[in-house]
Short mmCIF file of C-alpha atoms in Angstrom, two decimals:
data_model
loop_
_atom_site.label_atom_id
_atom_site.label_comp_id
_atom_site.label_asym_id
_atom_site.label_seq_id
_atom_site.Cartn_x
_atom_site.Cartn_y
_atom_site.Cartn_z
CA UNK A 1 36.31 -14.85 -15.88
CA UNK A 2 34.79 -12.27 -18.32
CA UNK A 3 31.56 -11.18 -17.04
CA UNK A 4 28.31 -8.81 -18.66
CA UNK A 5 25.85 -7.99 -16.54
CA UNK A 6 22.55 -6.70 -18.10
CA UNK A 7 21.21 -4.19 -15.85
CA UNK A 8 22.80 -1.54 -13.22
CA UNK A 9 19.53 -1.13 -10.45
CA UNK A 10 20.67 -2.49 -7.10
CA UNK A 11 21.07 -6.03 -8.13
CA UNK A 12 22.83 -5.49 -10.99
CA UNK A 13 25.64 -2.54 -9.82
CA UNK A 14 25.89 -4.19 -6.59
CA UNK A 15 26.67 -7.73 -7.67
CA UNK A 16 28.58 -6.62 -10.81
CA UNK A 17 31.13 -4.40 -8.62
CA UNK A 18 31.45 -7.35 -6.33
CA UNK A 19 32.51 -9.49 -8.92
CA UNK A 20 35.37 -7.74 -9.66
CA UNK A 21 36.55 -8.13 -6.35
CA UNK A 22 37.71 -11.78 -6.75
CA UNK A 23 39.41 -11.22 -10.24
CA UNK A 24 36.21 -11.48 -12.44
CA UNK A 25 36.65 -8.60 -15.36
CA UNK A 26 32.83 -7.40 -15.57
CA UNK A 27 30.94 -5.09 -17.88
CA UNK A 28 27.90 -3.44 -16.70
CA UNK A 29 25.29 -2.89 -19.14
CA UNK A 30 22.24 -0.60 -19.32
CA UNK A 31 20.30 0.66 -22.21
CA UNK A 32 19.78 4.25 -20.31
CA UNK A 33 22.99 6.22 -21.76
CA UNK A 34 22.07 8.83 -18.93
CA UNK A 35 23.70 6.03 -16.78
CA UNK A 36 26.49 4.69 -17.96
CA UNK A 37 27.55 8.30 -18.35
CA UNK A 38 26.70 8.75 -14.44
CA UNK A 39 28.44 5.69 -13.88
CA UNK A 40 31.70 6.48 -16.05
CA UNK A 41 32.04 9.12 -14.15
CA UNK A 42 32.24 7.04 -11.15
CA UNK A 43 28.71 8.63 -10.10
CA UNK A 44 25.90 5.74 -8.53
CA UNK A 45 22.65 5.99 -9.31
CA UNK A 46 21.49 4.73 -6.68
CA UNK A 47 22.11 5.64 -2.77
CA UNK A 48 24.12 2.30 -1.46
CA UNK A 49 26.86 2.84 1.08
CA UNK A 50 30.20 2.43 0.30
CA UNK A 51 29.74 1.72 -3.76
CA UNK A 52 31.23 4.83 -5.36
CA UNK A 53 34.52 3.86 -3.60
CA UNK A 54 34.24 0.30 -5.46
CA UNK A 55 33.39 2.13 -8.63
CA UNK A 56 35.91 4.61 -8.46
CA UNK A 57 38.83 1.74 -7.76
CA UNK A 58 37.86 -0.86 -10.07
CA UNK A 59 37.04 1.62 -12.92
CA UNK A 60 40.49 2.76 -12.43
CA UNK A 61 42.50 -0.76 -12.28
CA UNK A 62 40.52 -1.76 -15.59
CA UNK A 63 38.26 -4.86 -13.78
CA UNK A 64 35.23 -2.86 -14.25
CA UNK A 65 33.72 -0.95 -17.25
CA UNK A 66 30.28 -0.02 -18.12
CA UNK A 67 28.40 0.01 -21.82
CA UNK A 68 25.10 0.60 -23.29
CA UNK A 69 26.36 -1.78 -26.19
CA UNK A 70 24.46 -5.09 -24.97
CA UNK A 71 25.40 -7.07 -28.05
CA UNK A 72 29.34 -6.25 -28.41
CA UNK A 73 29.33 -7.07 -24.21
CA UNK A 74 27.96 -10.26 -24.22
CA UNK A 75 30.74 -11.13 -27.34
CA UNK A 76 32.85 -10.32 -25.11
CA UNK A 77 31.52 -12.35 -21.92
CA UNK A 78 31.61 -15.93 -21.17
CA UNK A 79 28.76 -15.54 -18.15
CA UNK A 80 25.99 -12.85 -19.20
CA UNK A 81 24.17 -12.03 -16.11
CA UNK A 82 20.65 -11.32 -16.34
CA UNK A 83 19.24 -8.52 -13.43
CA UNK A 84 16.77 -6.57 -14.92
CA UNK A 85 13.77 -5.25 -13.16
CA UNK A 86 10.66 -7.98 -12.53
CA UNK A 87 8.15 -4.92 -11.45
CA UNK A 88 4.49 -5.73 -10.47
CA UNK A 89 1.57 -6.03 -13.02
CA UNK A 90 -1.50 -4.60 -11.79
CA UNK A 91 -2.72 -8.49 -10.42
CA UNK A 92 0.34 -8.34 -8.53
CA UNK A 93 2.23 -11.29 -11.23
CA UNK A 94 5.66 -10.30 -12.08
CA UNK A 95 5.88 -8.12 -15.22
CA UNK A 96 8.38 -10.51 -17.22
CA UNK A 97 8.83 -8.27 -20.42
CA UNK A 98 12.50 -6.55 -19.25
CA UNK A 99 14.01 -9.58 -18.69
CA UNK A 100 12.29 -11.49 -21.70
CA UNK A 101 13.81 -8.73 -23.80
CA UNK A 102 17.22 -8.66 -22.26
CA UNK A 103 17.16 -12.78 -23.11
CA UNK A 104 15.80 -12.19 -26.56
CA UNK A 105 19.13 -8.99 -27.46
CA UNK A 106 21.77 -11.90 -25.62
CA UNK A 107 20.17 -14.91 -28.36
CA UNK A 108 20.70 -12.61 -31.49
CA UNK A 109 24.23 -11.26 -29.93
CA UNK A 110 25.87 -14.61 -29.14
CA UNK A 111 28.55 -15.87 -31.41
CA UNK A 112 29.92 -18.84 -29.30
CA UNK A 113 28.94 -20.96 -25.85
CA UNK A 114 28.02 -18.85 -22.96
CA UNK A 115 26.68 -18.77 -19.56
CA UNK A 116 23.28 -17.40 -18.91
CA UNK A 117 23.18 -16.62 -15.48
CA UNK A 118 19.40 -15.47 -13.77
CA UNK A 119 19.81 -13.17 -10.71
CA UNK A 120 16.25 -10.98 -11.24
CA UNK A 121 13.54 -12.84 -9.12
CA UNK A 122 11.62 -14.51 -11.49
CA UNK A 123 8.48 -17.16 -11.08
CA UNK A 124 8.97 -20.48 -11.06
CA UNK A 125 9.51 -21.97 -14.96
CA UNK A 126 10.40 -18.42 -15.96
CA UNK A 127 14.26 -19.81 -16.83
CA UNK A 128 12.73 -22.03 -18.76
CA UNK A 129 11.09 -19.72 -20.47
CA UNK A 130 14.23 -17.70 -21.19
CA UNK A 131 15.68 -20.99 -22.10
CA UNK A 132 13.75 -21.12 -24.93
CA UNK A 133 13.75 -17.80 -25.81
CA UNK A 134 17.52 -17.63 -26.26
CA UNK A 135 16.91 -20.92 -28.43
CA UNK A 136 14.95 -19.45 -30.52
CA UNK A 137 17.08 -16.73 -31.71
CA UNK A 138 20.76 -18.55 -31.64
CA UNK A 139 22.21 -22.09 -33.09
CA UNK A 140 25.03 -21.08 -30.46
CA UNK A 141 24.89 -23.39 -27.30
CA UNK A 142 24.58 -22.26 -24.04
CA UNK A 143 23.75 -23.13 -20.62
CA UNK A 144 21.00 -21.85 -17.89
CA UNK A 145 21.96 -21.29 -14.38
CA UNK A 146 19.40 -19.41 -11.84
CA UNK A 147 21.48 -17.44 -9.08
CA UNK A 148 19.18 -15.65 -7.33
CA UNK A 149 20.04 -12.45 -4.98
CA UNK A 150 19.49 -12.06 -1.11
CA UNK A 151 21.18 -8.81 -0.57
CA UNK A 152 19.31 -5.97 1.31
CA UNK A 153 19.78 -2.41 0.43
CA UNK A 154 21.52 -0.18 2.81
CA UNK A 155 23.78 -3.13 3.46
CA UNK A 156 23.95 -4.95 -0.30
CA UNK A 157 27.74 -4.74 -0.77
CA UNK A 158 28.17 -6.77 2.31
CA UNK A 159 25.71 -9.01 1.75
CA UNK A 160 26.81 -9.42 -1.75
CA UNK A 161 30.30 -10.24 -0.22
CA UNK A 162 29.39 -12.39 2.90
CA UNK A 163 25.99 -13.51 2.38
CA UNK A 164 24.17 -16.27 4.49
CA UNK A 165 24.54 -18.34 1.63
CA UNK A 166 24.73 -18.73 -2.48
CA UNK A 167 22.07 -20.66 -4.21
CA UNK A 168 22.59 -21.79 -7.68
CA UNK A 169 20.27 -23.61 -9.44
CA UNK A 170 21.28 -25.65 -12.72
CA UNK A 171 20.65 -28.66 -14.63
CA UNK A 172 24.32 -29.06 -16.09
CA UNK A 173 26.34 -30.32 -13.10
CA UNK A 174 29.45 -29.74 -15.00
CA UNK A 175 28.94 -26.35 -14.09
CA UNK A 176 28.69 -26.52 -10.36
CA UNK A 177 32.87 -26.04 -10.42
CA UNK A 178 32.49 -22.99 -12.47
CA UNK A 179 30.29 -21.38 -10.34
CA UNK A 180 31.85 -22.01 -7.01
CA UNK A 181 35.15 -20.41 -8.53
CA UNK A 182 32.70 -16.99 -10.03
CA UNK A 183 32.12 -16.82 -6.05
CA UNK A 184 34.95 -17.87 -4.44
CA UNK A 185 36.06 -15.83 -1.06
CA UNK A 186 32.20 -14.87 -0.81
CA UNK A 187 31.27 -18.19 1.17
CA UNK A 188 31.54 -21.46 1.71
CA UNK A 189 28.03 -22.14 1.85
CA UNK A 190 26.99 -23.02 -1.90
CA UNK A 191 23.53 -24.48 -2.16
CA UNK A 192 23.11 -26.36 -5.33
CA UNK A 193 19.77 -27.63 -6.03
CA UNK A 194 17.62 -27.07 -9.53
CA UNK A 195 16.49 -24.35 -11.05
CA UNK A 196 12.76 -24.61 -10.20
CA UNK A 197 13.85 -24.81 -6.57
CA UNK A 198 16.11 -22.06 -6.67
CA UNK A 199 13.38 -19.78 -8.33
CA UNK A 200 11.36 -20.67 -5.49
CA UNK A 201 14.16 -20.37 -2.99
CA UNK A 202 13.72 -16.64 -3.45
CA UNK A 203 10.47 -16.01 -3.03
CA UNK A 204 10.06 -18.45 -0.12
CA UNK A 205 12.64 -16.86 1.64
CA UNK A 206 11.59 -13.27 0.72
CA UNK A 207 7.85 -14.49 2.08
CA UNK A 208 8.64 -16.15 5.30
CA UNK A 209 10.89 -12.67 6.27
CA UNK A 210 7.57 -10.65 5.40
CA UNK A 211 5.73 -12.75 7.32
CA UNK A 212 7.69 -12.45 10.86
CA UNK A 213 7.15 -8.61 10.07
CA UNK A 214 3.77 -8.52 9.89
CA UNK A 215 3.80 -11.27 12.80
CA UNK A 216 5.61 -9.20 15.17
CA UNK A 217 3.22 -6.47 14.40
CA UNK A 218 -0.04 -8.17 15.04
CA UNK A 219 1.77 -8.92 18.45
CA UNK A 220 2.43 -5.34 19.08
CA UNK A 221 -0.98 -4.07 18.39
CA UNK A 222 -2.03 -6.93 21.03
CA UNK A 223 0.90 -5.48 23.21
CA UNK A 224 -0.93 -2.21 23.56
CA UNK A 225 -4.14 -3.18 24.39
CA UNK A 226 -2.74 -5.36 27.16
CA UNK A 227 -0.09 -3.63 28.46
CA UNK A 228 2.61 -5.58 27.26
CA UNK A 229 6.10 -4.45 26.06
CA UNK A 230 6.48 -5.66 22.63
CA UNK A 231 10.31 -5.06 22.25
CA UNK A 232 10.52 -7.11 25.81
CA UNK A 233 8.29 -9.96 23.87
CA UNK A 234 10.81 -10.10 20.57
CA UNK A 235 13.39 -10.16 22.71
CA UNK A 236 12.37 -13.46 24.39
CA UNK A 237 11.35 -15.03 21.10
CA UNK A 238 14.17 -14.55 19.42
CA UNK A 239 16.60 -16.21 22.25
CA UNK A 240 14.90 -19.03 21.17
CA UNK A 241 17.19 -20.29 18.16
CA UNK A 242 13.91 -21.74 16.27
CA UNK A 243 13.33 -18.38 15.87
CA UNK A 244 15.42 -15.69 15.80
CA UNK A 245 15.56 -12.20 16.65
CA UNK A 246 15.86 -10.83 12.66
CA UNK A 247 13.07 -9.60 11.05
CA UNK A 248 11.27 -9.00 14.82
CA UNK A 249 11.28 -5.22 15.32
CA UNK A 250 7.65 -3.80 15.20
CA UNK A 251 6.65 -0.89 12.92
CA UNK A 252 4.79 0.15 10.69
CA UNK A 253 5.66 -2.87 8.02
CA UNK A 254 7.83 -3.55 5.39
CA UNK A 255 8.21 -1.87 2.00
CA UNK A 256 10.63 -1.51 -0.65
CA UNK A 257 11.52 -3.27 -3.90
CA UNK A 258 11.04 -6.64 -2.73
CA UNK A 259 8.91 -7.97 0.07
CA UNK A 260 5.68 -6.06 -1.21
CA UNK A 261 6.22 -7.26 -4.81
CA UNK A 262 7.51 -11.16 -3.98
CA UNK A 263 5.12 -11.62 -1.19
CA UNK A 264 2.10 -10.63 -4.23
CA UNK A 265 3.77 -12.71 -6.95
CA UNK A 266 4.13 -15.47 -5.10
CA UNK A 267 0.25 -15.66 -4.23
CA UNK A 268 -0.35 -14.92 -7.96
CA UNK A 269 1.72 -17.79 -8.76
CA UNK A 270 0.11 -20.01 -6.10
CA UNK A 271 -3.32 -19.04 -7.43
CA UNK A 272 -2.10 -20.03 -10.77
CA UNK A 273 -1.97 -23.65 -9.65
CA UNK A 274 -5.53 -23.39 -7.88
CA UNK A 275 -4.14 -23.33 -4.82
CA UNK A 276 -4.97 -20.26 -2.13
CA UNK A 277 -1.99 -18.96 -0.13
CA UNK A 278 -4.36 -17.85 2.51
CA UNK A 279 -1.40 -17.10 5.30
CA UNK A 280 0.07 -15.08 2.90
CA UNK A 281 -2.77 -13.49 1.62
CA UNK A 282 -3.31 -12.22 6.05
CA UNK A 283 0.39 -10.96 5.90
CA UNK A 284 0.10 -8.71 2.66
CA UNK A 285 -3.63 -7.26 4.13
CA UNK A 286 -1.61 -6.85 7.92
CA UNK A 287 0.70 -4.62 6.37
CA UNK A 288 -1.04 -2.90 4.47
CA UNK A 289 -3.01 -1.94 7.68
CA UNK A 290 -0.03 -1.66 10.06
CA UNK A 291 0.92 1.97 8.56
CA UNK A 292 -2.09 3.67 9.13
CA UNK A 293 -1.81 2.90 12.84
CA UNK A 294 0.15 6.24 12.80
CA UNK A 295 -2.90 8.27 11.28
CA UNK A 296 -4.99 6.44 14.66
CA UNK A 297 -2.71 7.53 16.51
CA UNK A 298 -3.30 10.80 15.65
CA UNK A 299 -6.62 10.91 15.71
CA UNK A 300 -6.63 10.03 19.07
CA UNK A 301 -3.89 12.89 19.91
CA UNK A 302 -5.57 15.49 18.05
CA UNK A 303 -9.15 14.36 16.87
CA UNK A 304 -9.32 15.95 13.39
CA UNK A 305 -6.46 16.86 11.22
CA UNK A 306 -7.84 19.08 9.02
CA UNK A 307 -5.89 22.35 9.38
CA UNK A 308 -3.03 20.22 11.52
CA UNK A 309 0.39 20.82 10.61
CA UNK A 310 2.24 17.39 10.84
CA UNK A 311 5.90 17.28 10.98
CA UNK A 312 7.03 13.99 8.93
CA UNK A 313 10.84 11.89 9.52
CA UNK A 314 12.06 10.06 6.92
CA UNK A 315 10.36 9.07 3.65
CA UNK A 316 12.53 5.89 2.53
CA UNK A 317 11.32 2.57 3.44
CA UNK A 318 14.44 1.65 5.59
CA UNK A 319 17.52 3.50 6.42
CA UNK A 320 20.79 3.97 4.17
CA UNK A 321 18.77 3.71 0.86
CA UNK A 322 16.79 6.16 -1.07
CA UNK A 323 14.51 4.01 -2.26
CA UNK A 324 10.98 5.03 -1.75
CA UNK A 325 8.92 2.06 -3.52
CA UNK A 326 5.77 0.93 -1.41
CA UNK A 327 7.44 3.13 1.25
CA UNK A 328 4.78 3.21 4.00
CA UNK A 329 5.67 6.84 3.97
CA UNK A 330 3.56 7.71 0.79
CA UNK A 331 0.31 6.23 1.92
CA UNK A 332 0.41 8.01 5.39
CA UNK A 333 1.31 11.26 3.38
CA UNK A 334 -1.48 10.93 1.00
CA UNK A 335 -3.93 10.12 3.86
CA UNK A 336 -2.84 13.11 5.98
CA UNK A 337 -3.33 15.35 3.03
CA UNK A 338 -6.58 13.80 2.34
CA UNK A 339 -7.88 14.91 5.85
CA UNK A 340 -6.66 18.40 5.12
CA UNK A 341 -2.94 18.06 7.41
CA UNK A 342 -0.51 20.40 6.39
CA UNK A 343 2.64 17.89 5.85
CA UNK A 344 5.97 18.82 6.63
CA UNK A 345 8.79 16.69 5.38
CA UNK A 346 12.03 15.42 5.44
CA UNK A 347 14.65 12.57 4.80
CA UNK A 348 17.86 12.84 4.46
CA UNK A 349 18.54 11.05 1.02
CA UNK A 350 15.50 9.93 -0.16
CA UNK A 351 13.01 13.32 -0.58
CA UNK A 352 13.95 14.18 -4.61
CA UNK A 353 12.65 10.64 -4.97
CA UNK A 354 10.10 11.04 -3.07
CA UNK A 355 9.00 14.35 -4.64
CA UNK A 356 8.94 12.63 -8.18
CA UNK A 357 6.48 10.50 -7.03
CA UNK A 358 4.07 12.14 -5.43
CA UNK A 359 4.08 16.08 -4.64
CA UNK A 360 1.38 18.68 -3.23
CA UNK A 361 0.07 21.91 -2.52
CA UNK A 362 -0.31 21.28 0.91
CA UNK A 363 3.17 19.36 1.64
CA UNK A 364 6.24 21.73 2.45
CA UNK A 365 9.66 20.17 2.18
CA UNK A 366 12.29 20.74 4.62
CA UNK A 367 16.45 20.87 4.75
CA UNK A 368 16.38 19.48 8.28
CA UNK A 369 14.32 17.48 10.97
CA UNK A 370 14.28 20.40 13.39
CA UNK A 371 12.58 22.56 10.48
CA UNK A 372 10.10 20.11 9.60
CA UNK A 373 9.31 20.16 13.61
CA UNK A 374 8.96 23.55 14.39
CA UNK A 375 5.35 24.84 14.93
CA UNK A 376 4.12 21.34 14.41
CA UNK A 377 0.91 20.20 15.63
CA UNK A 378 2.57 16.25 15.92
CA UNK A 379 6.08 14.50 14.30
CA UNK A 380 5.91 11.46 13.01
CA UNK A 381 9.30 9.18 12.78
CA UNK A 382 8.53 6.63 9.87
CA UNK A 383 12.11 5.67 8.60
CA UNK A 384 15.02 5.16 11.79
CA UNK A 385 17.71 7.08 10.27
CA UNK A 386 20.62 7.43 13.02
CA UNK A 387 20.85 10.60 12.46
CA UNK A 388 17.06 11.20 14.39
CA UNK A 389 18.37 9.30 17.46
CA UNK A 390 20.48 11.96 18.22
CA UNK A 391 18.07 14.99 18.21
CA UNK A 392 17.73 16.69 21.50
CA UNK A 393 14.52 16.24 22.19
CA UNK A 394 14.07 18.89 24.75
CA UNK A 395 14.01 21.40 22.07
CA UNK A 396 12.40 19.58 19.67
CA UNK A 397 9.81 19.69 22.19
CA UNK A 398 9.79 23.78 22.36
CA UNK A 399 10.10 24.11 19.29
CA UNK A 400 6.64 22.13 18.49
CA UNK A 401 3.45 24.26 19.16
CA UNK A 402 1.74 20.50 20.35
CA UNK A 403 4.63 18.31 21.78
CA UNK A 404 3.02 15.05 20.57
CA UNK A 405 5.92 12.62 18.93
CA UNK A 406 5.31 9.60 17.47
CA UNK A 407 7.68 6.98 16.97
CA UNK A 408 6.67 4.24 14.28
CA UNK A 409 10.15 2.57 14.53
CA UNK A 410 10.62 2.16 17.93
CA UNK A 411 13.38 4.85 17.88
CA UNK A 412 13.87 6.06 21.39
CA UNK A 413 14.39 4.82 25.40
CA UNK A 414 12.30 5.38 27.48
CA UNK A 415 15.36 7.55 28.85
CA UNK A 416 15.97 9.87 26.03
CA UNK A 417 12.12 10.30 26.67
CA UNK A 418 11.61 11.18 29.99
CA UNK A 419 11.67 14.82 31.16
CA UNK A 420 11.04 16.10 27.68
CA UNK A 421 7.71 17.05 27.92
CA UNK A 422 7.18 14.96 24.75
CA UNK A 423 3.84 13.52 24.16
CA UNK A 424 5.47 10.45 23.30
CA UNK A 425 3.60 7.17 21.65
CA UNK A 426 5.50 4.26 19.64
CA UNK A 427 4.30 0.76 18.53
CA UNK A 428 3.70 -1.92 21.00
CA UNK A 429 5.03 -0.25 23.99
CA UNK A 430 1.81 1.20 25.92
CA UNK A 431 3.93 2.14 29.25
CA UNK A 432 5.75 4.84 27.26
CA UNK A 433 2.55 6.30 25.55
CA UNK A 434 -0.61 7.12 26.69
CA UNK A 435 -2.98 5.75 23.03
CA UNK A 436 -4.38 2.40 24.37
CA UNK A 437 -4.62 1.00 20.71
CA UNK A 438 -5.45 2.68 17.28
CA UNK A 439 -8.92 1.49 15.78
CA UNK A 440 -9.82 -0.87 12.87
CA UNK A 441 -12.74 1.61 11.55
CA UNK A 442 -10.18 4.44 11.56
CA UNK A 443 -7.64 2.59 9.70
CA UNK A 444 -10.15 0.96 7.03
CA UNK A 445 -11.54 4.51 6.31
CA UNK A 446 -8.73 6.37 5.17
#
């Protein structure tokens, strides 16, 4: 099948490579020319293990091409798939105007029947929506299927290519054949319900992950006030199979492109029914609380900050990406330069991103981990890179002028620990660390 997919972020590259691994001829499209240039010259723009290689060998058998032409691509097509950013508004609703645009350029470029495939998370009814759109600018018919994504940067090419499960949501059940062949070899496990339900498929699923985060992290900060081992505790959840031992590793919460902007659109589009998602409403305000455990944490270490030089580990919101947005990362950072902390950082892939964002007088940016530890007052371990596990922490320890470490992913053993001198505290695991708990009043006034 001939495919165009508007939109090269990770949803769009990602799914648009994999396609062309089961035959599919696909053209990615993107109105930034910077790009497709990037991307011609088999260059990602984004960090995602292993998808230069897919570029760089499907570019060069002729499955894959990429164009800032939207109109003479979707000719071309007979699926146009639509994964365009669905950013936050300010109220937390999903900002609909990249994908209402994309659906408005495929109406007035469509010169026969095609496919209109949604893979950007969308509210409920927004398919409809595009529906009519299209409608309104084409007397070409076409069809509506919503396909939304599950894949998880750092690890999206495999989940693209061996995911849990495919949901497709349509009303045309002549189509279901044509879209088990689009993603045949990826699974058996179709799902095909309606497009309502598959819209809310996403979210659900996207809601009920954030919530075992925040979950797990209410139990740790229980953990350390009672001297219980919080990695011991997931562990015996999760054997039970009702439950599961994904999404149960306490931290300082989740981040990213997703969870923080699904989990707030969904409670906007509850509200927009009159009806309060109240449990979801206690998992959003958890984490938002759960990453300034690490500035308590300090406190009780060092008492003030001001003049402190803090030594910072990774700025991404999870491993393997460089994605930075809602990292907890940038509002520890701007706290600890708001109490006058001289901030050392580093992250292997993510700090030019980073920097973009958010830069100051008072931050210092570093090559290396060891560099952004030396002289340091305390280091701080936000995002488990692998690469941090392997530090020898007996010199990072002389090499710090306080040896205070503190470990918001749950890096390290209690055995890489011991003998190092290390100050060591982590989250939900009081026997390695000496803080019995970090306080609400600290937390609420930074």
């Amino acid at each position: 099948m001939k495919l165009a997919v508007i939109g090269t972020g990770y949803v769009g590259l990602v799914s648009g490579v994999c396609f062309t691994l089961n035959g599919n001829h696909v053209i990615c499209v993107d109105k930034d020319e910077e790009k497709i240039n990037k991307l011609n010259r088999m260059e990602s723009p984004i960090y995602e293990p292993g998808i230069e290689a897919l570029i760089d060998v499907n570019l060069r058998e002729g499955r894959l091409s990429f164009s800032s032409d939207l109109s003479d691509s979707v000719r071309r097509s007979d699926i146009v798939i639509l994964a365009v950013g669905t950013p936050s508004l300010p109220n937390g609703e999903a900002d609909l105007q990249y994908i209402e645009g994309a659906a408005a350029e495929v109406g007035r470029a469509m010169e026969g029947y095609k496919i209109i495939m949604t893979k950007s998370t969308v509210p409920v009814g927004t398919n409809e929506k595009i529906r009519k759109m299209i409608a309104s600018h084409t007397t070409h018919p076409f069809d509506i299927i919503s396909a939304p994504e599950f894949l998880r940067e750092g690890s999206a090419i495999s989940d693209t290519l061996h995911p849990d499960r495919i949901v497709i949501g349509l009303d045309n059940p002549d189509l279901e054949p044509v879209m088990r062949k689009l993603h045949q070899g990826f699974t058996e496990n179709v799902f095909v319900t309606d497009i309502r339900s598959a819209e809310m498929i996403k979210y659900a699923s996207n809601a009920f992950l954030a919530t075992k985060i925040s979950f797990i992290n209410e139990i740790a900060n229980i953990c350390e006030k009672v001297g219980a081992d919080v990695t011991e505790v997931a562990q015996g959840m999760g054997m039970d199979r009702r439950i599961g031992s994904s999404f149960l590793q306490a931290g300082i919460g989740y981040g990213g492109s997703c969870f923080p902007k699904d989990t707030n659109a969904l409670i906007q589009i509850a509200g927009n029914v009159d009806y309060e998602f109240k449990l979801l409403e206690s998992v959003v305000e958890v984490n938002k609380g759960q990453r300034f455990m690490i500035i308590s944490k300090l406190h009780e270490s060092l008492g003030s900050l001001r003049g402190a030089v803090i030594g910072i580990w990774g700025l991404a919101f999870k491993p393997n990406t460089d994605d930075v947005r809602e990292a907890p990362a940038r509002e520890i950072v701007e706290a600890l330069v708001a109490e006058g902390a001289i901030v050392k950082l580093f992250d292997p892939i993510a700090a030019d991103n980073f920097r973009k964002q958010y830069d100051h007088p008072q931050l210092r940016w570093c090559s290396l981990p060891e560099e952004a530890a030396k002289d340091s007052d305390a280091v701080c371990l936000l995002t488990d890179w692998s690469l941090f596990k392997d530090i020898d922490l007996h010199k990072l320890a002389q090499s710090m002028r306080k040896q205070i470490l503190i470990d918001g992913r749950n890096l390290y053993t209690k055995e890489q620990i011991e003998g190092t001198g290390l100050e060591y505290h982590s989250v939900g695991r009081p026997q390695m660390g000496g803080l019995s708990g970090y306080s609400q009043s600290v937390a609420g006034a930074v």
